[in-house]
Each structure stands twice: as C-alpha cells, then as structure tokens.
C-alpha cells in the first residue's frame, strides 16, 4: 500500500501524520510500515527530525522501517525505529525477510504434510486392524451358525419323535 507524503519542508508533518494515522487504522491490512526517501542535503532531510512525526512513529502499532537518505545521513526517525539507512538497504532487507518467511512456510508445509501422511498411515493401519477383527468376528459367528444349522436336523428329528411319542401315548 503506497501513501505518498511530502518528504521535505513544512508539508512533511501533516502528510506524514495523516499517513501514519491511516496505517494505524488499517494495521490489519499490512505487515510493516516503511518510510523511504532518497538522499539530499541536511536541510532537505531536516523535516524527518520533527517531534510530532517522531512521537507518532514511536507510538505506532506497526513495525516501522526507516530508509532515509544516504549511509551518512541520520535523522531522529533512525533513532526510534528500525533504521536500514537507505531505501535500497530497506528493499534488500524486505526481500531477505520475504525469502526467509517463504522458506519457513515451505518447511511448515513439509512438516504438516509429513504429519498428515503419518496420521493417514496410522488411520489406515487402525482401519485394517478393525476390518481384520470384524472379519474374524463374522467368521466365528458364521462357524457357530453353521454348527447350529448342522445340529438343527437332528434336534428337529428328536423333537418330532418326542412329539409323536407323546401323541401316540
């Protein structure tokens, strides 16, 4: 999200304060706040020493990165925020951090994939054991049912003979 501000002179304070306020209200939309300006004379950069701007940066809810001027330039903002000295150095820092976060995300993805595979393997093994137990249980019940069926004709014959004897008496 780009918000242009005046980077020197009297307009710096109101535009910087308005931008800082906007970013504070919309802090969920961004990860870090960068204040950038290329080099210039000491008088051109003096506006970055403004007390109100410095207090707003110091109290800001977002991490604030400063890349103002050349290596030799120093402002109050460099003292109260994370100073990376130049816009180029700040861009390099952001690129390095982005790559590091990407690597962390990729490693977390690999760990999650391994954990999911292990959980699926465990669930598959558990299901196989459950199926095997179920098959053995069904097999036992079928064997018992077949025995009962095998005994049924004999019991039926004895029962029929017993009833016939009773009827005959």
PDB file of C-alpha atoms in Angstrom:
ATOM      1  CA  UNK A   1       0.000   0.000   0.000  1.00  0.00           C
ATOM      2  CA  UNK A   2       1.588   3.243  -1.066  1.00  0.00           C
ATOM      3  CA  UNK A   3       0.732   6.526   0.599  1.00  0.00           C
ATOM      4  CA  UNK A   4       2.640   9.467  -0.784  1.00  0.00           C
ATOM      5  CA  UNK A   5       3.788  12.074   1.704  1.00  0.00           C
ATOM      6  CA  UNK A   6       5.815  15.227   1.320  1.00  0.00           C
ATOM      7  CA  UNK A   7       9.409  14.235   2.025  1.00  0.00           C
ATOM      8  CA  UNK A   8      10.754  17.654   2.896  1.00  0.00           C
ATOM      9  CA  UNK A   9       9.580  21.043   4.025  1.00  0.00           C
ATOM     10  CA  UNK A  10       6.568  22.148   6.022  1.00  0.00           C
ATOM     11  CA  UNK A  11       4.184  19.742   4.246  1.00  0.00           C
ATOM     12  CA  UNK A  12       6.019  16.717   5.638  1.00  0.00           C
ATOM     13  CA  UNK A  13       4.440  16.904   9.112  1.00  0.00           C
ATOM     14  CA  UNK A  14       0.729  16.986   8.113  1.00  0.00           C
ATOM     15  CA  UNK A  15       1.087  14.463   5.299  1.00  0.00           C
ATOM     16  CA  UNK A  16       3.261  12.097   7.369  1.00  0.00           C
ATOM     17  CA  UNK A  17       0.901  12.302  10.367  1.00  0.00           C
ATOM     18  CA  UNK A  18      -2.113  11.633   8.134  1.00  0.00           C
ATOM     19  CA  UNK A  19      -0.359   8.642   6.548  1.00  0.00           C
ATOM     20  CA  UNK A  20       0.753   7.269   9.927  1.00  0.00           C
ATOM     21  CA  UNK A  21      -2.802   7.627  11.220  1.00  0.00           C
ATOM     22  CA  UNK A  22      -4.221   5.829   8.162  1.00  0.00           C
ATOM     23  CA  UNK A  23      -1.793   2.933   8.605  1.00  0.00           C
ATOM     24  CA  UNK A  24      -2.604   2.690  12.313  1.00  0.00           C
ATOM     25  CA  UNK A  25      -6.339   2.461  11.499  1.00  0.00           C
ATOM     26  CA  UNK A  26      -5.648  -0.130   8.777  1.00  0.00           C
ATOM     27  CA  UNK A  27      -2.902  -2.085  10.514  1.00  0.00           C
ATOM     28  CA  UNK A  28      -4.558  -5.426   9.736  1.00  0.00           C
ATOM     29  CA  UNK A  29      -4.021  -4.787   6.023  1.00  0.00           C
ATOM     30  CA  UNK A  30      -0.226  -4.508   6.203  1.00  0.00           C
ATOM     31  CA  UNK A  31       2.678  -6.237   7.937  1.00  0.00           C
ATOM     32  CA  UNK A  32       5.192  -3.427   8.227  1.00  0.00           C
ATOM     33  CA  UNK A  33       5.334   0.320   7.630  1.00  0.00           C
ATOM     34  CA  UNK A  34       8.260   1.708   5.602  1.00  0.00           C
ATOM     35  CA  UNK A  35       9.255   5.364   5.480  1.00  0.00           C
ATOM     36  CA  UNK A  36      11.542   5.945   2.490  1.00  0.00           C
ATOM     37  CA  UNK A  37      13.309   8.882   0.907  1.00  0.00           C
ATOM     38  CA  UNK A  38      16.412   9.109  -1.179  1.00  0.00           C
ATOM     39  CA  UNK A  39      19.364  11.276  -0.270  1.00  0.00           C
ATOM     40  CA  UNK A  40      19.508  15.031  -0.150  1.00  0.00           C
ATOM     41  CA  UNK A  41      21.028  17.894   1.718  1.00  0.00           C
ATOM     42  CA  UNK A  42      20.836  18.131   5.507  1.00  0.00           C
ATOM     43  CA  UNK A  43      18.220  20.861   5.197  1.00  0.00           C
ATOM     44  CA  UNK A  44      16.111  18.688   2.852  1.00  0.00           C
ATOM     45  CA  UNK A  45      16.148  15.839   5.400  1.00  0.00           C
ATOM     46  CA  UNK A  46      15.706  18.039   8.494  1.00  0.00           C
ATOM     47  CA  UNK A  47      11.913  17.629   8.395  1.00  0.00           C
ATOM     48  CA  UNK A  48      12.360  13.993   9.450  1.00  0.00           C
ATOM     49  CA  UNK A  49      13.537  15.304  12.824  1.00  0.00           C
ATOM     50  CA  UNK A  50      10.056  16.710  13.567  1.00  0.00           C
ATOM     51  CA  UNK A  51       8.956  15.901  17.142  1.00  0.00           C
ATOM     52  CA  UNK A  52       5.308  15.161  16.306  1.00  0.00           C
ATOM     53  CA  UNK A  53       6.254  12.829  13.473  1.00  0.00           C
ATOM     54  CA  UNK A  54       8.847  11.129  15.711  1.00  0.00           C
ATOM     55  CA  UNK A  55       6.264  10.606  18.503  1.00  0.00           C
ATOM     56  CA  UNK A  56       3.732   9.187  16.022  1.00  0.00           C
ATOM     57  CA  UNK A  57       6.364   6.757  14.699  1.00  0.00           C
ATOM     58  CA  UNK A  58       7.468   5.784  18.218  1.00  0.00           C
ATOM     59  CA  UNK A  59       3.868   5.018  19.267  1.00  0.00           C
ATOM     60  CA  UNK A  60       2.831   3.360  16.009  1.00  0.00           C
ATOM     61  CA  UNK A  61       1.302  -0.143  16.351  1.00  0.00           C
ATOM     62  CA  UNK A  62       3.120  -1.447  13.271  1.00  0.00           C
ATOM     63  CA  UNK A  63       6.821  -2.175  12.981  1.00  0.00           C
ATOM     64  CA  UNK A  64       8.305   0.891  11.284  1.00  0.00           C
ATOM     65  CA  UNK A  65      11.322   0.597   8.997  1.00  0.00           C
ATOM     66  CA  UNK A  66      13.270   3.695   8.027  1.00  0.00           C
ATOM     67  CA  UNK A  67      15.288   4.095   4.822  1.00  0.00           C
ATOM     68  CA  UNK A  68      16.048   7.803   4.544  1.00  0.00           C
ATOM     69  CA  UNK A  69      18.953   9.365   2.704  1.00  0.00           C
ATOM     70  CA  UNK A  70      22.477   8.034   2.327  1.00  0.00           C
ATOM     71  CA  UNK A  71      24.595   5.967   4.709  1.00  0.00           C
ATOM     72  CA  UNK A  72      25.978   9.071   6.389  1.00  0.00           C
ATOM     73  CA  UNK A  73      22.556  10.697   6.916  1.00  0.00           C
ATOM     74  CA  UNK A  74      20.935  10.352  10.329  1.00  0.00           C
ATOM     75  CA  UNK A  75      17.509  11.548  11.493  1.00  0.00           C
ATOM     76  CA  UNK A  76      15.506  11.254  14.690  1.00  0.00           C
ATOM     77  CA  UNK A  77      13.415   8.567  12.967  1.00  0.00           C
ATOM     78  CA  UNK A  78      16.581   6.480  12.527  1.00  0.00           C
ATOM     79  CA  UNK A  79      16.981   6.539  16.312  1.00  0.00           C
ATOM     80  CA  UNK A  80      13.430   5.488  17.256  1.00  0.00           C
ATOM     81  CA  UNK A  81      12.531   2.969  14.563  1.00  0.00           C
ATOM     82  CA  UNK A  82      14.335   0.179  12.753  1.00  0.00           C
ATOM     83  CA  UNK A  83      16.824   2.029  10.599  1.00  0.00           C
ATOM     84  CA  UNK A  84      18.134   0.459   7.434  1.00  0.00           C
ATOM     85  CA  UNK A  85      19.784   3.703   6.330  1.00  0.00           C
ATOM     86  CA  UNK A  86      18.844   3.806   2.635  1.00  0.00           C
ATOM     87  CA  UNK A  87      15.818   2.877   0.521  1.00  0.00           C
ATOM     88  CA  UNK A  88      17.970   0.273  -1.256  1.00  0.00           C
ATOM     89  CA  UNK A  89      19.068  -1.312   2.015  1.00  0.00           C
ATOM     90  CA  UNK A  90      15.447  -1.359   3.197  1.00  0.00           C
ATOM     91  CA  UNK A  91      14.334  -3.075  -0.023  1.00  0.00           C
ATOM     92  CA  UNK A  92      17.089  -5.667   0.400  1.00  0.00           C
ATOM     93  CA  UNK A  93      16.004  -6.263   3.994  1.00  0.00           C
ATOM     94  CA  UNK A  94      12.378  -6.769   2.924  1.00  0.00           C
ATOM     95  CA  UNK A  95      13.449  -9.160   0.166  1.00  0.00           C
ATOM     96  CA  UNK A  96      15.594 -11.172   2.601  1.00  0.00           C
ATOM     97  CA  UNK A  97      12.780 -11.280   5.167  1.00  0.00           C
ATOM     98  CA  UNK A  98      10.284 -12.339   2.487  1.00  0.00           C
ATOM     99  CA  UNK A  99      12.547 -15.178   1.357  1.00  0.00           C
ATOM    100  CA  UNK A 100      13.073 -16.260   4.960  1.00  0.00           C
ATOM    101  CA  UNK A 101       9.322 -16.276   5.573  1.00  0.00           C
ATOM    102  CA  UNK A 102       8.784 -18.221   2.355  1.00  0.00           C
ATOM    103  CA  UNK A 103      11.331 -20.814   3.483  1.00  0.00           C
ATOM    104  CA  UNK A 104       9.640 -21.035   6.897  1.00  0.00           C
ATOM    105  CA  UNK A 105       6.275 -21.500   5.221  1.00  0.00           C
ATOM    106  CA  UNK A 106       7.653 -24.191   2.923  1.00  0.00           C
ATOM    107  CA  UNK A 107       9.222 -26.022   5.899  1.00  0.00           C
ATOM    108  CA  UNK A 108       5.966 -25.754   7.856  1.00  0.00           C
ATOM    109  CA  UNK A 109       4.130 -27.127   4.814  1.00  0.00           C
ATOM    110  CA  UNK A 110       6.556 -30.054   4.625  1.00  0.00           C
ATOM    111  CA  UNK A 111       6.130 -30.773   8.365  1.00  0.00           C
ATOM    112  CA  UNK A 112       2.355 -30.576   8.028  1.00  0.00           C
ATOM    113  CA  UNK A 113       2.442 -32.897   5.020  1.00  0.00           C
ATOM    114  CA  UNK A 114       4.545 -35.420   6.978  1.00  0.00           C
ATOM    115  CA  UNK A 115       2.196 -35.199   9.959  1.00  0.00           C
ATOM    116  CA  UNK A 116      -0.864 -35.684   7.757  1.00  0.00           C
ATOM    117  CA  UNK A 117       0.751 -38.649   5.998  1.00  0.00           C
ATOM    118  CA  UNK A 118       1.623 -40.224   9.355  1.00  0.00           C
ATOM    119  CA  UNK A 119      -1.908 -39.625  10.645  1.00  0.00           C
ATOM    120  CA  UNK A 120      -3.360 -41.153   7.477  1.00  0.00           C
ATOM    121  CA  UNK A 121      -0.993 -44.131   7.720  1.00  0.00           C
ATOM    122  CA  UNK A 122      -1.988 -44.636  11.367  1.00  0.00           C
ATOM    123  CA  UNK A 123      -5.675 -44.356  10.477  1.00  0.00           C
ATOM    124  CA  UNK A 124      -5.209 -46.799   7.568  1.00  0.00           C
ATOM    125  CA  UNK A 125      -3.437 -49.301   9.865  1.00  0.00           C
ATOM    126  CA  UNK A 126      -6.136 -48.917  12.500  1.00  0.00           C
ATOM    127  CA  UNK A 127      -8.821 -49.438   9.880  1.00  0.00           C
ATOM    128  CA  UNK A 128      -7.044 -52.560   8.574  1.00  0.00           C
ATOM    129  CA  UNK A 129      -6.898 -53.982  12.119  1.00  0.00           C
ATOM    130  CA  UNK A 130     -10.566 -53.143  12.667  1.00  0.00           C
ATOM    131  CA  UNK A 131     -11.520 -54.815   9.382  1.00  0.00           C
ATOM    132  CA  UNK A 132      -9.466 -57.887  10.281  1.00  0.00           C
ATOM    133  CA  UNK A 133     -11.112 -58.088  13.741  1.00  0.00           C
ATOM    134  CA  UNK A 134     -14.525 -57.641  12.139  1.00  0.00           C
ATOM    135  CA  UNK A 135     -13.806 -60.380   9.576  1.00  0.00           C
ATOM    136  CA  UNK A 136     -12.664 -62.769  12.348  1.00  0.00           C
ATOM    137  CA  UNK A 137     -15.770 -61.984  14.383  1.00  0.00           C
ATOM    138  CA  UNK A 138     -18.058 -62.558  11.389  1.00  0.00           C
ATOM    139  CA  UNK A 139     -16.184 -65.766  10.579  1.00  0.00           C
ATOM    140  CA  UNK A 140     -16.650 -67.055  14.168  1.00  0.00           C
ATOM    141  CA  UNK A 141     -20.348 -66.240  14.075  1.00  0.00           C
ATOM    142  CA  UNK A 142     -20.738 -67.974  10.726  1.00  0.00           C
ATOM    143  CA  UNK A 143     -18.984 -71.078  12.077  1.00  0.00           C
ATOM    144  CA  UNK A 144     -21.286 -71.048  15.132  1.00  0.00           C
ATOM    145  CA  UNK A 145     -24.351 -70.541  12.926  1.00  0.00           C
ATOM    146  CA  UNK A 146     -23.274 -73.419  10.643  1.00  0.00           C
ATOM    147  CA  UNK A 147     -22.855 -75.694  13.684  1.00  0.00           C
ATOM    148  CA  UNK A 148     -26.325 -74.757  14.817  1.00  0.00           C
ATOM    149  CA  UNK A 149     -27.650 -75.455  11.349  1.00  0.00           C
ATOM    150  CA  UNK A 150     -25.812 -78.805  11.302  1.00  0.00           C
ATOM    151  CA  UNK A 151     -27.441 -79.753  14.633  1.00  0.00           C
ATOM    152  CA  UNK A 152     -30.863 -78.492  13.607  1.00  0.00           C
ATOM    153  CA  UNK A 153     -31.974 -81.606  11.605  1.00  0.00           C
ATOM    154  CA  UNK A 154     -31.006 -83.906  14.485  1.00  0.00           C
ATOM    155  CA  UNK A 155     -32.829 -81.710  17.026  1.00  0.00           C
ATOM    156  CA  UNK A 156     -35.791 -81.472  14.687  1.00  0.00           C
ATOM    157  CA  UNK A 157     -35.888 -85.272  14.284  1.00  0.00           C
ATOM    158  CA  UNK A 158     -35.630 -85.847  18.070  1.00  0.00           C
ATOM    159  CA  UNK A 159     -38.233 -83.229  18.733  1.00  0.00           C
ATOM    160  CA  UNK A 160     -40.559 -84.676  16.130  1.00  0.00           C
ATOM    161  CA  UNK A 161     -40.081 -88.209  17.532  1.00  0.00           C
ATOM    162  CA  UNK A 162     -40.735 -86.932  21.035  1.00  0.00           C
ATOM    163  CA  UNK A 163     -43.940 -85.242  19.934  1.00  0.00           C
ATOM    164  CA  UNK A 164     -45.046 -88.358  18.047  1.00  0.00           C
ATOM    165  CA  UNK A 165     -44.451 -90.490  21.137  1.00  0.00           C
ATOM    166  CA  UNK A 166     -46.449 -88.079  23.245  1.00  0.00           C
ATOM    167  CA  UNK A 167     -49.229 -88.061  20.727  1.00  0.00           C
ATOM    168  CA  UNK A 168     -49.160 -91.784  20.479  1.00  0.00           C
ATOM    169  CA  UNK A 169     -49.493 -92.187  24.274  1.00  0.00           C
TER     170      UNK A 169
END
